[in-house]
Amino acid sequence: MRLLLPFCILQSRPVFLKHGSGIPDSCCCPSLLPFHRPGLVKMRTASSGGDGDGGEGEAGDPVPGKIWSLWSRRPGQGGPPPLSPLERVCNLIPRQMLSREVLQLSERQPAGQQQAGDGDTRRHCRHTLQPAPGLRLPPTAGQVSFQAGDLVLAEFRRRHRLELQKMALLVPGGELHSKWGMLAHQQILGHLPGQMFRTSTGSELVLRRPTLEDYVLLMKRGPAISYPKDATTMLMMMDVGDGDSVLESGSGSGAMTLFLSRAVGRSGHVYSFEVRKDHHERAKRNYQCWRNAYEVAREKEWPNNVDFINKDIVLATDDIQGTMFDAISLDMLSPQLALPAIHAHLKQGGVCAVYLANITQVIDLLEGIRSAGMPLACEKILEVVHRDWLVAPAVRKDGSTAPQVEPQRNVDDLAHEEENDAAQGHGEEDDTKYFCTVPYVARPHHEQVSHTAFLTKLRKLKPALQ
């Protein structure tokens, strides 16, 4: 038998443990078996072909020449009835860990298996597969599997390096291609996110749903996007919240528009202006694609709170006539030309956040505000810098972990420690031990995000009375 003992309970036919085969008699005693249950272990002779009681001895006194088997009694012979494989799984695994397929099989159990002894079986089963009366819990606890129209993000990591990050829209009959192999969309549909899938070449990809940050970085774009690190800083500058009305000039590829749409919520609104037709259409498609995928993944609708307008903001005074905005976001080449036409629509004390690529544009902006005498005060000019770090166990080239090396101590340090031990008293154990058993590498990652933009914070203030 060797290593088959822990798995005997899952077999559908009896498994025999014969004396004299190298297994001690103490291990063959049914009361000492790790899977022993009263009424399930029975002694049979090697020559008997049925389930008769001839030759049966005491459970604690094994008889030479006998065979111990996992042989359940028949329902008519007393004791619990035989357990089906599904009920055995029910006994071994908690209900919270059972999959949806197992729960569905338990509900579709044939009526012929529910006999008069079914009540005894349920008494001996610790984890019933039937839900409690009046309590209906979803098997996946609110988790939604991949469906057609869902966005999936495939990642491949080698050691501590991200080699592949690809986003795709799941469609029936579609395929996900990369240099690490092909994966059919049909293999992904119906599975929960956060799993590893094997491609046609044997590579393992991690599939999950993209976050909004992943989406804006991987979506199709026309112009350069407002990176998430800058977009979130601009949201903090403007202090945008639920129910606010925001004016945006420069839709671009729709990255900042998506962040603003989530910030203002269902009761707020975003007016996004773009002068170029191709950028305007690209922003609308990216926004609608995210809304559709969000509805499939979350089973609720993303707020439809954005108006895309293909017009120059300088000539769009009629479109915003009579509207006051809580904040303004500008991402354009010459924002100082648009501010004279729109600063009157900014509420008193509101903030206008300007996204500029280089510092000369910041100088032109401040000079334009000073020359026009606009009631805008520059409070802050920021350049957001993120530094990615690598923290991981030190691994050699052959894949083995490097040993922990204790620090070297000189003679003076040892003498000083001996003096401290003598002063504190003998007999006390030192509790200072190293927490890590393996050395770690902690250093900045060799790939970093460089400069993206300068963020200028302008606040509308009422001039002092003369």
Coordinates of C-alpha atoms in Angstrom, one line a residue:
M1 CA 0.0 0.0 0.0
R2 CA 2.9 2.4 0.8
L3 CA 1.4 5.9 0.6
L4 CA -2.2 5.1 -0.3
L5 CA -3.6 5.1 3.2
P6 CA -4.7 8.8 3.4
F7 CA -6.6 8.4 0.1
C8 CA -8.5 5.2 0.8
I9 CA -11.6 7.0 2.0
L10 CA -12.1 8.5 -1.5
Q11 CA -12.1 5.1 -3.3
S12 CA -15.4 3.8 -4.6
R13 CA -14.3 0.1 -4.1
P14 CA -12.9 -1.6 -1.0
V15 CA -9.2 -1.3 -0.3
F16 CA -7.5 -4.2 1.5
L17 CA -4.7 -4.1 4.0
K18 CA -3.2 -7.6 4.3
H19 CA -1.2 -8.7 7.3
G20 CA 2.3 -9.9 6.6
S21 CA 2.9 -7.3 3.8
G22 CA 5.3 -5.2 5.7
I23 CA 2.7 -3.1 7.6
P24 CA 2.7 -3.5 11.4
D25 CA -0.4 -5.0 13.0
S26 CA -0.9 -1.9 15.0
C27 CA -1.3 0.0 11.7
C28 CA -3.8 -2.5 10.5
C29 CA -6.0 -2.1 13.5
P30 CA -9.1 -0.2 12.4
S31 CA -9.3 1.9 15.5
L32 CA -5.8 3.3 14.7
L33 CA -6.5 4.2 11.1
P34 CA -6.6 7.9 10.5
F35 CA -9.8 7.6 8.5
H36 CA -11.6 5.2 10.9
R37 CA -15.3 5.6 11.5
P38 CA -17.4 3.2 13.5
G39 CA -19.3 0.8 11.3
L40 CA -17.1 1.4 8.2
V41 CA -14.1 -0.9 8.9
K42 CA -14.8 -4.6 8.8
M43 CA -12.6 -7.7 8.8
R44 CA -13.0 -10.3 6.0
T45 CA -11.2 -13.5 5.1
A46 CA -9.2 -13.6 1.9
S47 CA -11.3 -16.4 0.6
S48 CA -14.8 -15.0 1.4
G49 CA -16.5 -13.5 -1.6
G50 CA -19.5 -11.9 0.1
D51 CA -20.1 -9.6 3.1
G52 CA -21.1 -12.4 5.5
D53 CA -20.2 -12.1 9.2
G54 CA -18.2 -15.4 9.2
G55 CA -14.6 -15.0 10.5
E56 CA -15.3 -11.5 11.9
G57 CA -13.3 -10.8 15.1
E58 CA -12.9 -7.9 17.5
A59 CA -11.8 -4.6 16.2
G60 CA -8.9 -4.4 18.5
D61 CA -7.6 -8.0 18.0
P62 CA -6.4 -8.6 14.4
V63 CA -6.3 -12.2 13.4
P64 CA -3.5 -13.6 11.2
G65 CA -4.7 -14.5 7.8
K66 CA -7.5 -12.0 7.8
I67 CA -7.8 -8.9 5.6
W68 CA -9.0 -5.5 6.9
S69 CA -11.1 -3.6 4.3
L70 CA -13.0 -0.4 4.2
W71 CA -16.3 -2.1 3.6
S72 CA -19.5 -0.3 4.7
R73 CA -22.5 -2.3 6.0
R74 CA -25.7 -2.6 4.1
P75 CA -28.6 -0.4 5.1
G76 CA -30.5 -3.5 6.3
Q77 CA -27.7 -4.8 8.5
G78 CA -27.8 -1.8 10.9
G79 CA -25.5 1.1 11.2
P80 CA -25.2 4.0 8.7
P81 CA -25.9 3.4 5.0
P82 CA -23.1 3.6 2.5
L83 CA -21.9 7.1 1.6
S84 CA -21.8 8.2 -2.0
P85 CA -18.6 9.9 -3.3
L86 CA -20.4 13.2 -3.1
E87 CA -21.2 12.7 0.5
R88 CA -17.6 11.7 1.2
V89 CA -16.4 14.9 -0.3
C90 CA -19.0 16.7 1.9
N91 CA -17.5 15.0 5.0
L92 CA -13.9 16.0 4.1
I93 CA -14.2 19.5 2.8
P94 CA -16.0 22.5 4.5
R95 CA -19.0 23.9 2.7
Q96 CA -17.3 27.2 2.1
M97 CA -14.7 25.5 0.0
L98 CA -17.0 23.5 -2.2
S99 CA -17.3 24.7 -5.8
R100 CA -20.4 25.7 -7.7
E101 CA -20.4 22.4 -9.6
V102 CA -20.4 20.3 -6.5
L103 CA -23.3 22.2 -5.0
Q104 CA -25.3 21.9 -8.2
L105 CA -24.7 18.1 -8.3
S106 CA -25.9 17.8 -4.7
E107 CA -29.1 19.6 -5.7
R108 CA -29.6 17.4 -8.7
Q109 CA -29.2 14.2 -6.8
P110 CA -31.6 11.5 -8.2
A111 CA -34.6 10.7 -6.1
G112 CA -33.7 7.0 -6.0
Q113 CA -30.7 7.8 -3.8
Q114 CA -32.9 9.4 -1.1
Q115 CA -34.2 6.4 0.6
A116 CA -35.5 5.7 4.1
G117 CA -32.0 5.6 5.5
D118 CA -31.2 9.0 4.1
G119 CA -32.0 10.6 7.4
D120 CA -29.3 8.5 9.0
T121 CA -26.8 9.5 6.4
R122 CA -27.5 13.2 7.0
R123 CA -27.0 12.7 10.7
H124 CA -23.5 11.2 10.1
C125 CA -22.6 13.8 7.5
R126 CA -21.1 16.8 9.2
H127 CA -21.5 19.3 6.3
T128 CA -24.8 19.0 4.5
L129 CA -24.9 20.2 0.9
Q130 CA -28.4 21.5 1.1
P131 CA -28.9 25.2 2.1
A132 CA -30.7 26.0 5.3
P133 CA -34.4 26.8 4.9
G134 CA -35.0 30.4 4.1
L135 CA -31.2 31.1 3.5
R136 CA -30.0 31.4 0.0
L137 CA -26.3 32.2 -0.3
P138 CA -24.6 32.6 -3.7
P139 CA -22.0 29.9 -4.2
T140 CA -19.3 32.5 -5.3
A141 CA -20.2 35.1 -2.6
G142 CA -20.8 37.9 -5.1
Q143 CA -18.0 37.0 -7.5
V144 CA -18.7 37.3 -11.2
S145 CA -17.0 35.1 -13.7
F146 CA -15.6 36.2 -17.1
Q147 CA -18.4 36.7 -19.6
A148 CA -18.6 37.8 -23.2
G149 CA -18.1 41.6 -23.4
D150 CA -15.8 41.6 -20.4
L151 CA -12.3 43.1 -20.3
V152 CA -9.4 40.7 -19.4
L153 CA -5.8 41.6 -18.5
A154 CA -3.2 38.9 -19.2
E155 CA 0.1 39.2 -17.3
F156 CA 3.3 37.1 -17.5
R157 CA 6.0 37.6 -14.9
R158 CA 9.5 36.1 -15.0
R159 CA 11.0 36.3 -11.5
H160 CA 10.4 39.9 -10.5
R161 CA 10.0 41.4 -14.0
L162 CA 6.7 42.0 -15.8
E163 CA 7.3 40.6 -19.3
L164 CA 3.7 40.8 -20.7
Q165 CA 0.7 42.9 -19.9
K166 CA -2.0 42.8 -22.5
M167 CA -5.7 43.8 -22.4
A168 CA -8.4 42.2 -24.6
L169 CA -12.2 42.2 -24.9
L170 CA -13.7 38.7 -24.5
V171 CA -15.8 37.6 -27.5
P172 CA -17.0 34.1 -28.4
G173 CA -14.5 32.5 -30.8
G174 CA -11.8 35.1 -30.1
E175 CA -8.1 34.3 -29.3
L176 CA -5.5 36.0 -27.2
H177 CA -2.1 36.0 -29.0
S178 CA 1.3 36.8 -27.7
K179 CA 4.9 35.5 -28.1
W180 CA 4.2 33.2 -25.1
G181 CA 1.5 31.3 -27.0
M182 CA -2.2 31.5 -27.8
L183 CA -5.2 31.2 -25.4
A184 CA -8.7 30.9 -26.7
H185 CA -11.4 33.1 -25.2
Q186 CA -13.6 30.1 -24.8
Q187 CA -11.2 28.7 -22.3
I188 CA -11.5 31.9 -20.2
L189 CA -15.3 32.4 -20.3
G190 CA -17.0 31.0 -17.2
H191 CA -13.9 31.2 -15.0
L192 CA -13.3 33.6 -12.1
P193 CA -10.6 36.3 -12.4
G194 CA -7.3 35.9 -10.6
Q195 CA -6.4 32.5 -12.0
M196 CA -3.5 31.1 -14.0
F197 CA -4.1 29.7 -17.5
R198 CA -1.7 27.7 -19.6
T199 CA -1.2 28.8 -23.2
S200 CA -0.5 26.7 -26.3
T201 CA 3.2 26.9 -25.7
G202 CA 3.0 25.9 -22.0
S203 CA 3.5 29.4 -20.5
E204 CA 1.3 30.3 -17.5
L205 CA -0.5 33.6 -17.7
V206 CA -2.3 35.3 -14.9
L207 CA -5.8 36.6 -16.0
R208 CA -7.7 39.2 -14.1
R209 CA -9.9 42.2 -14.7
P210 CA -8.2 45.5 -15.3
T211 CA -8.6 48.4 -12.9
L212 CA -9.3 51.9 -14.1
E213 CA -5.6 52.6 -13.8
D214 CA -4.7 49.6 -15.9
Y215 CA -7.4 50.5 -18.5
V216 CA -6.2 54.1 -19.1
L217 CA -2.6 52.9 -19.5
L218 CA -3.4 50.1 -21.9
M219 CA -6.4 51.4 -23.9
K220 CA -6.1 52.6 -27.5
R221 CA -5.0 56.2 -27.5
G222 CA -4.5 59.1 -29.9
P223 CA -2.7 61.8 -28.0
A224 CA -0.7 61.3 -24.9
I225 CA -2.8 60.6 -21.8
S226 CA -2.9 62.1 -18.3
Y227 CA -1.1 59.4 -16.3
P228 CA -2.8 58.1 -13.2
K229 CA -0.2 59.6 -10.9
D230 CA -0.9 63.0 -12.3
A231 CA -4.7 62.6 -12.7
T232 CA -5.1 61.6 -9.0
T233 CA -3.0 64.6 -7.9
M234 CA -5.2 66.9 -10.0
L235 CA -8.3 65.5 -8.4
M236 CA -6.9 66.3 -5.0
M237 CA -6.0 69.8 -6.1
M238 CA -9.6 70.5 -7.4
D239 CA -11.1 68.6 -4.4
V240 CA -13.7 67.1 -6.7
G241 CA -16.5 65.1 -5.0
D242 CA -19.9 63.6 -5.5
G243 CA -22.4 66.0 -7.1
D244 CA -19.8 68.5 -8.5
S245 CA -19.9 70.0 -11.9
V246 CA -16.6 70.1 -13.7
L247 CA -15.4 71.7 -17.0
E248 CA -12.6 69.9 -18.9
S249 CA -10.8 71.3 -21.9
G250 CA -8.8 68.7 -23.8
S251 CA -10.5 65.3 -23.8
G252 CA -7.5 63.7 -25.5
S253 CA -7.9 59.9 -25.2
G254 CA -10.4 60.1 -22.3
A255 CA -8.1 59.2 -19.4
M256 CA -8.8 62.3 -17.3
T257 CA -12.4 62.2 -18.3
L258 CA -12.9 58.7 -16.8
F259 CA -11.3 59.8 -13.5
L260 CA -13.5 62.9 -13.3
S261 CA -16.6 60.8 -14.2
R262 CA -16.0 58.5 -11.2
A263 CA -15.2 61.4 -8.9
V264 CA -18.4 63.4 -9.5
G265 CA -20.7 60.3 -9.2
R266 CA -24.2 59.9 -10.5
S267 CA -25.4 63.3 -9.3
G268 CA -22.5 65.2 -10.8
H269 CA -21.6 66.1 -14.4
V270 CA -18.6 66.6 -16.6
Y271 CA -18.4 68.8 -19.7
S272 CA -15.5 67.7 -21.9
F273 CA -14.4 69.9 -24.8
E274 CA -12.0 68.8 -27.6
V275 CA -11.1 70.7 -30.7
R276 CA -9.9 67.8 -32.8
K277 CA -12.4 65.5 -34.3
D278 CA -10.3 62.3 -34.2
H279 CA -9.4 62.9 -30.5
H280 CA -13.0 63.6 -29.7
E281 CA -14.1 60.3 -31.3
R282 CA -11.3 58.3 -29.6
A283 CA -12.3 59.7 -26.1
K284 CA -15.9 58.8 -26.7
R285 CA -15.1 55.2 -27.7
N286 CA -12.8 54.6 -24.8
Y287 CA -15.3 56.0 -22.3
Q288 CA -18.1 53.8 -23.8
C289 CA -15.9 50.7 -23.8
W290 CA -15.2 51.1 -20.1
R291 CA -18.8 51.7 -19.3
N292 CA -19.9 48.5 -21.1
A293 CA -17.2 46.3 -19.5
Y294 CA -17.9 47.8 -16.1
E295 CA -21.6 46.8 -16.4
V296 CA -20.7 43.2 -17.3
A297 CA -18.1 42.8 -14.5
R298 CA -20.0 44.6 -11.7
E299 CA -23.5 43.9 -12.8
K300 CA -24.4 47.6 -12.3
E301 CA -24.2 50.6 -14.6
W302 CA -21.3 53.1 -14.7
P303 CA -22.8 56.7 -14.4
N304 CA -23.5 58.3 -17.7
N305 CA -22.5 61.8 -16.6
V306 CA -20.2 63.1 -19.4
D307 CA -21.0 65.3 -22.3
F308 CA -18.4 65.2 -25.1
I309 CA -18.4 68.4 -27.2
N310 CA -16.3 68.8 -30.3
K311 CA -15.6 72.5 -30.2
D312 CA -12.9 74.9 -29.2
I313 CA -13.4 76.1 -25.6
V314 CA -12.6 79.7 -26.6
L315 CA -15.6 79.7 -29.0
A316 CA -17.9 77.6 -26.7
T317 CA -19.3 80.4 -24.5
D318 CA -22.8 79.7 -25.7
D319 CA -22.6 76.1 -24.6
I320 CA -21.6 76.9 -21.0
Q321 CA -23.7 80.1 -20.8
G322 CA -25.3 80.4 -17.3
T323 CA -23.4 77.4 -15.9
M324 CA -21.1 77.7 -12.9
F325 CA -18.5 75.0 -12.3
D326 CA -17.0 73.8 -9.1
A327 CA -13.6 73.1 -10.8
I328 CA -11.9 73.4 -14.2
S329 CA -9.3 71.0 -15.7
L330 CA -7.2 72.2 -18.6
D331 CA -4.9 70.0 -20.7
M332 CA -4.0 72.1 -23.8
L333 CA -1.1 73.8 -25.4
S334 CA -1.9 77.5 -24.5
P335 CA -4.3 77.5 -21.6
Q336 CA -3.7 81.3 -21.0
L337 CA -5.7 81.9 -24.2
A338 CA -8.8 80.0 -22.9
L339 CA -8.8 81.4 -19.3
P340 CA -10.2 84.8 -20.1
A341 CA -13.3 83.2 -21.6
I342 CA -13.9 80.5 -18.9
H343 CA -12.6 81.9 -15.6
A344 CA -15.9 83.8 -15.1
H345 CA -17.8 80.4 -15.0
L346 CA -15.6 79.2 -12.1
K347 CA -17.2 79.5 -8.7
Q348 CA -15.6 81.9 -6.2
G349 CA -12.8 80.0 -4.4
G350 CA -12.8 77.2 -6.9
V351 CA -9.6 75.6 -8.4
C352 CA -8.4 75.4 -11.9
A353 CA -5.8 72.6 -12.4
V354 CA -3.6 72.9 -15.5
Y355 CA -1.6 70.0 -17.0
L356 CA 1.5 71.3 -18.9
A357 CA 4.3 69.3 -20.4
N358 CA 7.3 71.6 -19.9
I359 CA 8.2 74.5 -17.7
T360 CA 8.2 77.1 -20.4
Q361 CA 4.5 76.6 -20.8
V362 CA 4.1 77.3 -17.0
I363 CA 6.0 80.6 -17.5
D364 CA 3.7 81.6 -20.4
L365 CA 0.6 80.7 -18.3
L366 CA 1.7 82.8 -15.3
E367 CA 2.6 85.7 -17.6
G368 CA -0.7 85.6 -19.4
I369 CA -2.6 85.7 -16.1
R370 CA -0.5 88.6 -14.9
S371 CA -0.9 90.6 -18.1
A372 CA -4.7 90.0 -18.3
G373 CA -5.2 90.8 -14.7
M374 CA -7.4 87.7 -14.1
P375 CA -8.4 87.1 -10.4
L376 CA -6.4 83.8 -10.3
A377 CA -3.7 83.1 -7.8
C378 CA -1.0 80.4 -8.4
E379 CA -0.9 78.3 -5.2
K380 CA 1.3 75.4 -6.3
I381 CA 3.4 74.0 -9.1
L382 CA 4.1 70.3 -8.8
E383 CA 6.0 67.6 -10.6
V384 CA 4.8 64.2 -9.4
V385 CA 7.6 61.6 -9.2
H386 CA 7.0 58.0 -8.4
R387 CA 9.8 55.5 -7.6
D388 CA 9.2 51.8 -7.9
W389 CA 11.1 49.6 -5.5
L390 CA 12.1 45.9 -5.7
V391 CA 11.9 44.0 -2.5
A392 CA 12.4 40.2 -2.8
P393 CA 14.5 37.3 -1.4
A394 CA 18.0 37.1 -2.7
V395 CA 18.1 34.3 -5.3
R396 CA 21.2 32.9 -7.0
K397 CA 21.4 32.3 -10.7
D398 CA 20.6 28.6 -10.2
G399 CA 17.4 29.5 -8.4
S400 CA 18.5 28.7 -4.9
T401 CA 18.1 31.1 -2.0
A402 CA 21.3 32.6 -0.7
P403 CA 22.0 31.8 3.0
Q404 CA 21.7 34.3 5.8
V405 CA 25.1 35.9 6.6
E406 CA 25.6 37.2 10.1
P407 CA 27.3 40.6 10.4
Q408 CA 31.0 40.5 11.4
R409 CA 31.9 42.0 14.7
N410 CA 35.2 43.4 15.9
V411 CA 36.9 42.8 19.2
D412 CA 35.7 46.1 20.7
D413 CA 32.0 45.3 20.0
L414 CA 32.3 41.8 21.6
A415 CA 34.0 43.3 24.7
H416 CA 31.3 45.9 24.9
E417 CA 28.5 43.3 24.7
E418 CA 30.2 41.2 27.4
E419 CA 30.3 44.2 29.7
N420 CA 26.6 44.9 29.1
D421 CA 25.7 41.3 29.8
A422 CA 27.6 41.3 33.0
A423 CA 25.9 44.6 34.1
Q424 CA 22.4 43.3 33.3
G425 CA 23.0 40.0 35.1
H426 CA 23.5 36.4 34.1
G427 CA 20.9 33.8 33.3
E428 CA 18.8 36.1 31.1
E429 CA 18.3 34.9 27.5
D430 CA 18.7 37.3 24.7
D431 CA 15.4 37.7 22.9
T432 CA 16.9 39.7 19.9
K433 CA 16.8 37.3 17.0
Y434 CA 16.7 37.9 13.3
F435 CA 13.2 37.8 11.9
C436 CA 14.2 36.9 8.4
T437 CA 15.9 33.6 7.8
V438 CA 16.9 34.5 4.2
P439 CA 18.5 37.7 3.0
Y440 CA 16.4 40.2 1.0
V441 CA 17.2 42.6 -1.8
A442 CA 15.7 46.1 -1.4
R443 CA 16.6 48.6 -4.1
P444 CA 14.9 50.9 -6.6
H445 CA 13.7 49.2 -9.7
H446 CA 15.9 49.6 -12.8
E447 CA 12.8 50.8 -14.8
Q448 CA 11.3 54.0 -13.6
V449 CA 8.7 56.4 -15.0
S450 CA 10.3 59.7 -16.0
H451 CA 8.9 63.2 -16.1
T452 CA 5.3 63.4 -17.4
A453 CA 4.0 66.9 -16.6
F454 CA 3.9 70.0 -14.5
L455 CA 0.7 70.5 -12.6
T456 CA -0.3 74.1 -11.8
K457 CA -2.9 74.9 -9.2
L458 CA -4.8 78.2 -9.7
R459 CA -7.5 79.4 -7.3
K460 CA -10.1 82.1 -8.1
L461 CA -10.0 84.9 -5.6
K462 CA -12.0 88.1 -5.3
P463 CA -9.8 91.2 -5.6
A464 CA -9.6 93.5 -2.6
L465 CA -11.8 96.6 -2.6
Q466 CA -10.1 99.9 -3.4

